[in-house]
C-alpha positions as semicolon CSV with decimal commas, in nm:
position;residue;x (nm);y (nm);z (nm)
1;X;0,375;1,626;-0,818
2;X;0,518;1,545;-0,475
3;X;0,493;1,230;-0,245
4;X;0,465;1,269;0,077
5;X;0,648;0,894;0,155
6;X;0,780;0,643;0,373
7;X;0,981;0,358;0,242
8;X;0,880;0,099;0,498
9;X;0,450;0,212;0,495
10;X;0,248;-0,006;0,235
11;X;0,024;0,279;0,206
12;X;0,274;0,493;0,027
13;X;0,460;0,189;-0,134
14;X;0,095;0,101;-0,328
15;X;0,147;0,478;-0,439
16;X;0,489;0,425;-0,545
17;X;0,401;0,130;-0,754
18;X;0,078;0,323;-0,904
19;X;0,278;0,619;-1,010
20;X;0,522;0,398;-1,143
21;X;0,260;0,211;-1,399
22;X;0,187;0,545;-1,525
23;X;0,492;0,624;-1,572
24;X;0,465;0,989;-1,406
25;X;0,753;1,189;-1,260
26;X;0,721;1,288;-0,879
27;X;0,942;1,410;-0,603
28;X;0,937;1,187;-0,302
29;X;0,912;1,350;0,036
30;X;1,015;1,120;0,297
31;X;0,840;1,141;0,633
32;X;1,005;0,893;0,878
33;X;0,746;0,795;1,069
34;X;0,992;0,681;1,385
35;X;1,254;0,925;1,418
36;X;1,199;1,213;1,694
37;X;0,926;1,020;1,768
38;X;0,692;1,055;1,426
39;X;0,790;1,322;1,198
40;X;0,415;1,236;1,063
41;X;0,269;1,365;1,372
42;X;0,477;1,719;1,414
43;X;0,326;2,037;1,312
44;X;0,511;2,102;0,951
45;X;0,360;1,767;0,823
46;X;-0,011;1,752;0,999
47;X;-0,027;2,172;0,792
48;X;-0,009;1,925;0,513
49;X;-0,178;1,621;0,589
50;X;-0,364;1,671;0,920
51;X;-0,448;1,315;0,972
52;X;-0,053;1,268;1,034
53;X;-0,057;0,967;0,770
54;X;0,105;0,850;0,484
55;X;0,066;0,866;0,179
56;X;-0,027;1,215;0,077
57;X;-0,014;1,360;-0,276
58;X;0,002;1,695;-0,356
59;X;-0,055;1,800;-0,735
60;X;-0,115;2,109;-0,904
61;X;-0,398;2,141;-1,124
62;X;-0,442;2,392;-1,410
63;X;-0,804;2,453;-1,271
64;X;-0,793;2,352;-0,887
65;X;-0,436;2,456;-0,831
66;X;-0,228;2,324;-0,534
67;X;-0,432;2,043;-0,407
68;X;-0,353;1,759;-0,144
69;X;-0,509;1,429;-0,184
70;X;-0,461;1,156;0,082
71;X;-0,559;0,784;0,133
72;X;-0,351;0,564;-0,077
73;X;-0,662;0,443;-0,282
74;X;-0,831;0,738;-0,278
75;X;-0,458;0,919;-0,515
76;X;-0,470;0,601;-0,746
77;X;-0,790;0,659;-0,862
78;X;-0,699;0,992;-0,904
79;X;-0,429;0,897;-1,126
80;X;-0,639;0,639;-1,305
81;X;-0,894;0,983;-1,375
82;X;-0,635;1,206;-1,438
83;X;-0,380;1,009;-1,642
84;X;-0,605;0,683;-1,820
85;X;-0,283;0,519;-1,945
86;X;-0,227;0,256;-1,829
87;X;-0,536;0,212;-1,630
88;X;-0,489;0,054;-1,282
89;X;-0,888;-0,021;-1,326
90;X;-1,060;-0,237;-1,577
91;X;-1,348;-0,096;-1,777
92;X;-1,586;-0,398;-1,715
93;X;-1,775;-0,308;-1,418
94;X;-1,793;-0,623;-1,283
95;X;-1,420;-0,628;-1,301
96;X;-1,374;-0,302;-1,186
97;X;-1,569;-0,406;-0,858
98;X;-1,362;-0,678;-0,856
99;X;-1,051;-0,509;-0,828
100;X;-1,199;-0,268;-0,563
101;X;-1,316;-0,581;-0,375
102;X;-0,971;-0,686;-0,363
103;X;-0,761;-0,366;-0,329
104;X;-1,048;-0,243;-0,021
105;X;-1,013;-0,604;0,152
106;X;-0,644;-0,587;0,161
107;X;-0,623;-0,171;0,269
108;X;-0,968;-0,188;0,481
109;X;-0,937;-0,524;0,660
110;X;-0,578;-0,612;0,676
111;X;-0,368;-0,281;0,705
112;X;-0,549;-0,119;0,978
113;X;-0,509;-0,391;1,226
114;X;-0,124;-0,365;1,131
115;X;-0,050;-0,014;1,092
116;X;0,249;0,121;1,340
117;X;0,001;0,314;1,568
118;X;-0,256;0,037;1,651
119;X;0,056;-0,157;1,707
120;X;0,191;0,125;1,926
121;X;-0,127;0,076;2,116
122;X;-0,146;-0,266;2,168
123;X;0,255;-0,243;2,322
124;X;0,215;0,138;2,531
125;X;-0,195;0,130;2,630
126;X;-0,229;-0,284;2,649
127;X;0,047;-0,401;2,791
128;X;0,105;-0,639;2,469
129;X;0,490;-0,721;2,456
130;X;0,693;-0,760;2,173
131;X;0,564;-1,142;2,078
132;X;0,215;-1,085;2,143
133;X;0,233;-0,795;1,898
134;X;0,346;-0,989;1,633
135;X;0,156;-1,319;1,646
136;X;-0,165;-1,038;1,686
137;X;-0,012;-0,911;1,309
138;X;0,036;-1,241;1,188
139;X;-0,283;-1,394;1,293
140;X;-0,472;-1,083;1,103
141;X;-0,238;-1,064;0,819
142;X;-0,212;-1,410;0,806
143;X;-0,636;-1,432;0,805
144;X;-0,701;-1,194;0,531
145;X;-0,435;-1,252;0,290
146;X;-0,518;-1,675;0,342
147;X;-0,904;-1,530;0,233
148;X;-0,771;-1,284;-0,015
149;X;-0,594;-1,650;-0,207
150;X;-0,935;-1,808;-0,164
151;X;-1,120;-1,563;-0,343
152;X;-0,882;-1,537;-0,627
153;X;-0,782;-1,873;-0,683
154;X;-1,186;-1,989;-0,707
155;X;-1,288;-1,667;-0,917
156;X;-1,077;-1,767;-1,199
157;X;-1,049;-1,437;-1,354
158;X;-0,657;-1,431;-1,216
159;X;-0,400;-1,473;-1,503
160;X;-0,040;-1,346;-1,425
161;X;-0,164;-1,059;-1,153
162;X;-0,498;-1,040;-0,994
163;X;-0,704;-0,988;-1,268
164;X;-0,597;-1,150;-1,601
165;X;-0,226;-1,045;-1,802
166;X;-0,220;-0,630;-1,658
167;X;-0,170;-0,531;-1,347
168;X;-0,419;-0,314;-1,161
169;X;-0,501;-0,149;-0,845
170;X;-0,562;-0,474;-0,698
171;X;-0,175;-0,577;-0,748
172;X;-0,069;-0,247;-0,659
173;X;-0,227;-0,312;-0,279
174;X;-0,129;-0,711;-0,295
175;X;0,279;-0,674;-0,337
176;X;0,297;-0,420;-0,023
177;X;0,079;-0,665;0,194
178;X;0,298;-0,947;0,125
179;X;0,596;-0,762;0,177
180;X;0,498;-0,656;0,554
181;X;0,393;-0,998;0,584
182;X;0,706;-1,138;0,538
183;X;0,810;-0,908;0,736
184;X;0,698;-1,005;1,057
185;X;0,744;-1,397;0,899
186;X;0,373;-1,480;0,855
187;X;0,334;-1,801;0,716
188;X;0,272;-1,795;0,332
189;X;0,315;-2,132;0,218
190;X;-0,084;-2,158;0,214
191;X;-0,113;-1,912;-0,049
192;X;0,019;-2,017;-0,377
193;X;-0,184;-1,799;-0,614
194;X;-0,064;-1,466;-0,432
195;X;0,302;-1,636;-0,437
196;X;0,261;-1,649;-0,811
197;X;0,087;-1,327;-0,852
198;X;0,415;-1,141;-0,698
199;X;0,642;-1,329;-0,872
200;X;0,540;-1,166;-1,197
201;X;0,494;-0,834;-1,080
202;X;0,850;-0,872;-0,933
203;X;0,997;-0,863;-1,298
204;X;0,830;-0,571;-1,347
205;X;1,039;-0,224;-1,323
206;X;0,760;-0,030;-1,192
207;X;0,710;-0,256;-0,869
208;X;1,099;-0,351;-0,854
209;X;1,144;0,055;-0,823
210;X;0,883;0,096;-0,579
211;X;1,069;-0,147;-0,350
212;X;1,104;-0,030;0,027
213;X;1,495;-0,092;0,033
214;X;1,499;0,107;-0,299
215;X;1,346;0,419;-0,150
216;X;1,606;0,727;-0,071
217;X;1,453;0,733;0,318
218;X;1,583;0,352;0,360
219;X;1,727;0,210;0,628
C-alpha cells in the first residue's frame, strides 16, 4: 500500500493514525500541498487523485488489482473491511452510528470550512486578511468541536477515547481536529472531555507516530 500524504492535512493524518491501529505497513507519498504552488493540483498527482486532495490510498487487491481509494473516511472503512483487527468500528449498531456521528461531524462540518483552499478563498476572492481568516477558523472550529464535547460528555458512552476503553474511527478524526485547532490557538479550555480523550490517545504509539512533526515531508 501507498499513502498519498501530507504531514500538516488532518485528512491524511486520520489515515496515518488508522493504518497505524492496524498495524499495516505503507509507503508514504508526500504531496506538499504549498510548494510550487500545490503539488496536489499539478498533473502527475490529479492522474492519481483527480480531485487534487489528500488523502488518497492506493492498494492492490488480489481480485480488483491496483485500486485508488480517496476520502479519508471513506480508506478507514476500507481498512476496517479489509483488515477487522483491530476494528476502528464497534459492532453494536447503535455504537457504530455513534462513531460515524462523531467522525462525519468533525470531517463534514468542521474540516471543510478550514481546509487550505476555502481559506485560500476567503484571503485571494474575499478580500479576508490574515486575522479575519483565522478568527473565521476559530469561530467554526471553535463551534463544532465546543458541540462535538457536548455530545460526548452527556452521552456517557465515552471512557478513555470516544467510545468506551478502544479507540475508533471517531478518535482517529478527533486528535487531527484538535491539533489544527491549536494550531490557529482556538480556545479549548471549554472542552474538557476532548482534552482528556487526547491525552490518552497521546500515549498511544499509533497516534504518537502519526504526529504531523513526525512525518518525513515536515517542516
Amino acid at each position: 500500500m501507498k499513502l498519498y500524504t501530507y504531514f500538516r492535512s488532518s485528512a491524511a493524518y486520520r489515515v496515518r493514525i488508522a493504518l497505524n491501529l492496524k498495524g499495516l505497513d505503507v509507503e508514504m507519498a508526500p504531496v506538499h500541498l504549498l510548494r510550487q504552488g500545490g503539488e496536489q493540483l499539478q498533473e502527475a498527482y490529479r492522474s492519481i487523485n483527480p480531485e487534487g486532495l489528500v488523502p488518497a490510498l492506493v492498494d492492490e487487491n488480489d481480485d480488483e488489482g491496483t485500486q485508488v481509494l480517496t476520502q479519508s473516511l471513506a480508506i478507514m472503512e476500507y481498512l476496517d473491511e479489509m483488515y477487522p483487527e483491530p476494528p476502528l468500528l464497534p459492532s453494536a449498531p447503535l455504537d457504530r452510528a455513534y462513531v460515524r456521528g462523531i467522525a462525519l461531524s468533525i470531517a463534514c462540518d468542521i474540516h471543510p470550512l478550514n481546509n487550505l483552499r476555502v481559506l485560500r478563498y476567503l484571503v485571494r476572492e474575499m478580500g479576508a486578511n490574515e486575522e479575519a481568516k483565522n478568527d473565521w477558523y476559530r469561530h467554526w472550529c471553535g463551534n463544532g468541536l465546543a458541540a462535538i464535547e457536548k455530545r460526548i460528555s452527556a452521552d456517557g458512552r465515552a471512557g478513555k477515547f470516544c467510545l468506551g476503553d478502544t479507540p475508533t474511527m471517531a478518535d482517529c478524526c478527533l486528535i487531527p481536529q484538535l491539533a489544527n485547532a491549536r494550531r490557529l490557538d482556538t480556545d479549548l479550555s471549554a472542552m474538557p472531555t476532548l482534552l482528556r480523550i487526547e491525552e490518552n490517545c497521546a500515549r498511544l504509539d499509533a497516534f504518537i507516530q502519526a504526529e504531523p512533526g513526525r512525518q518525513p515531508d515536515a517542516e
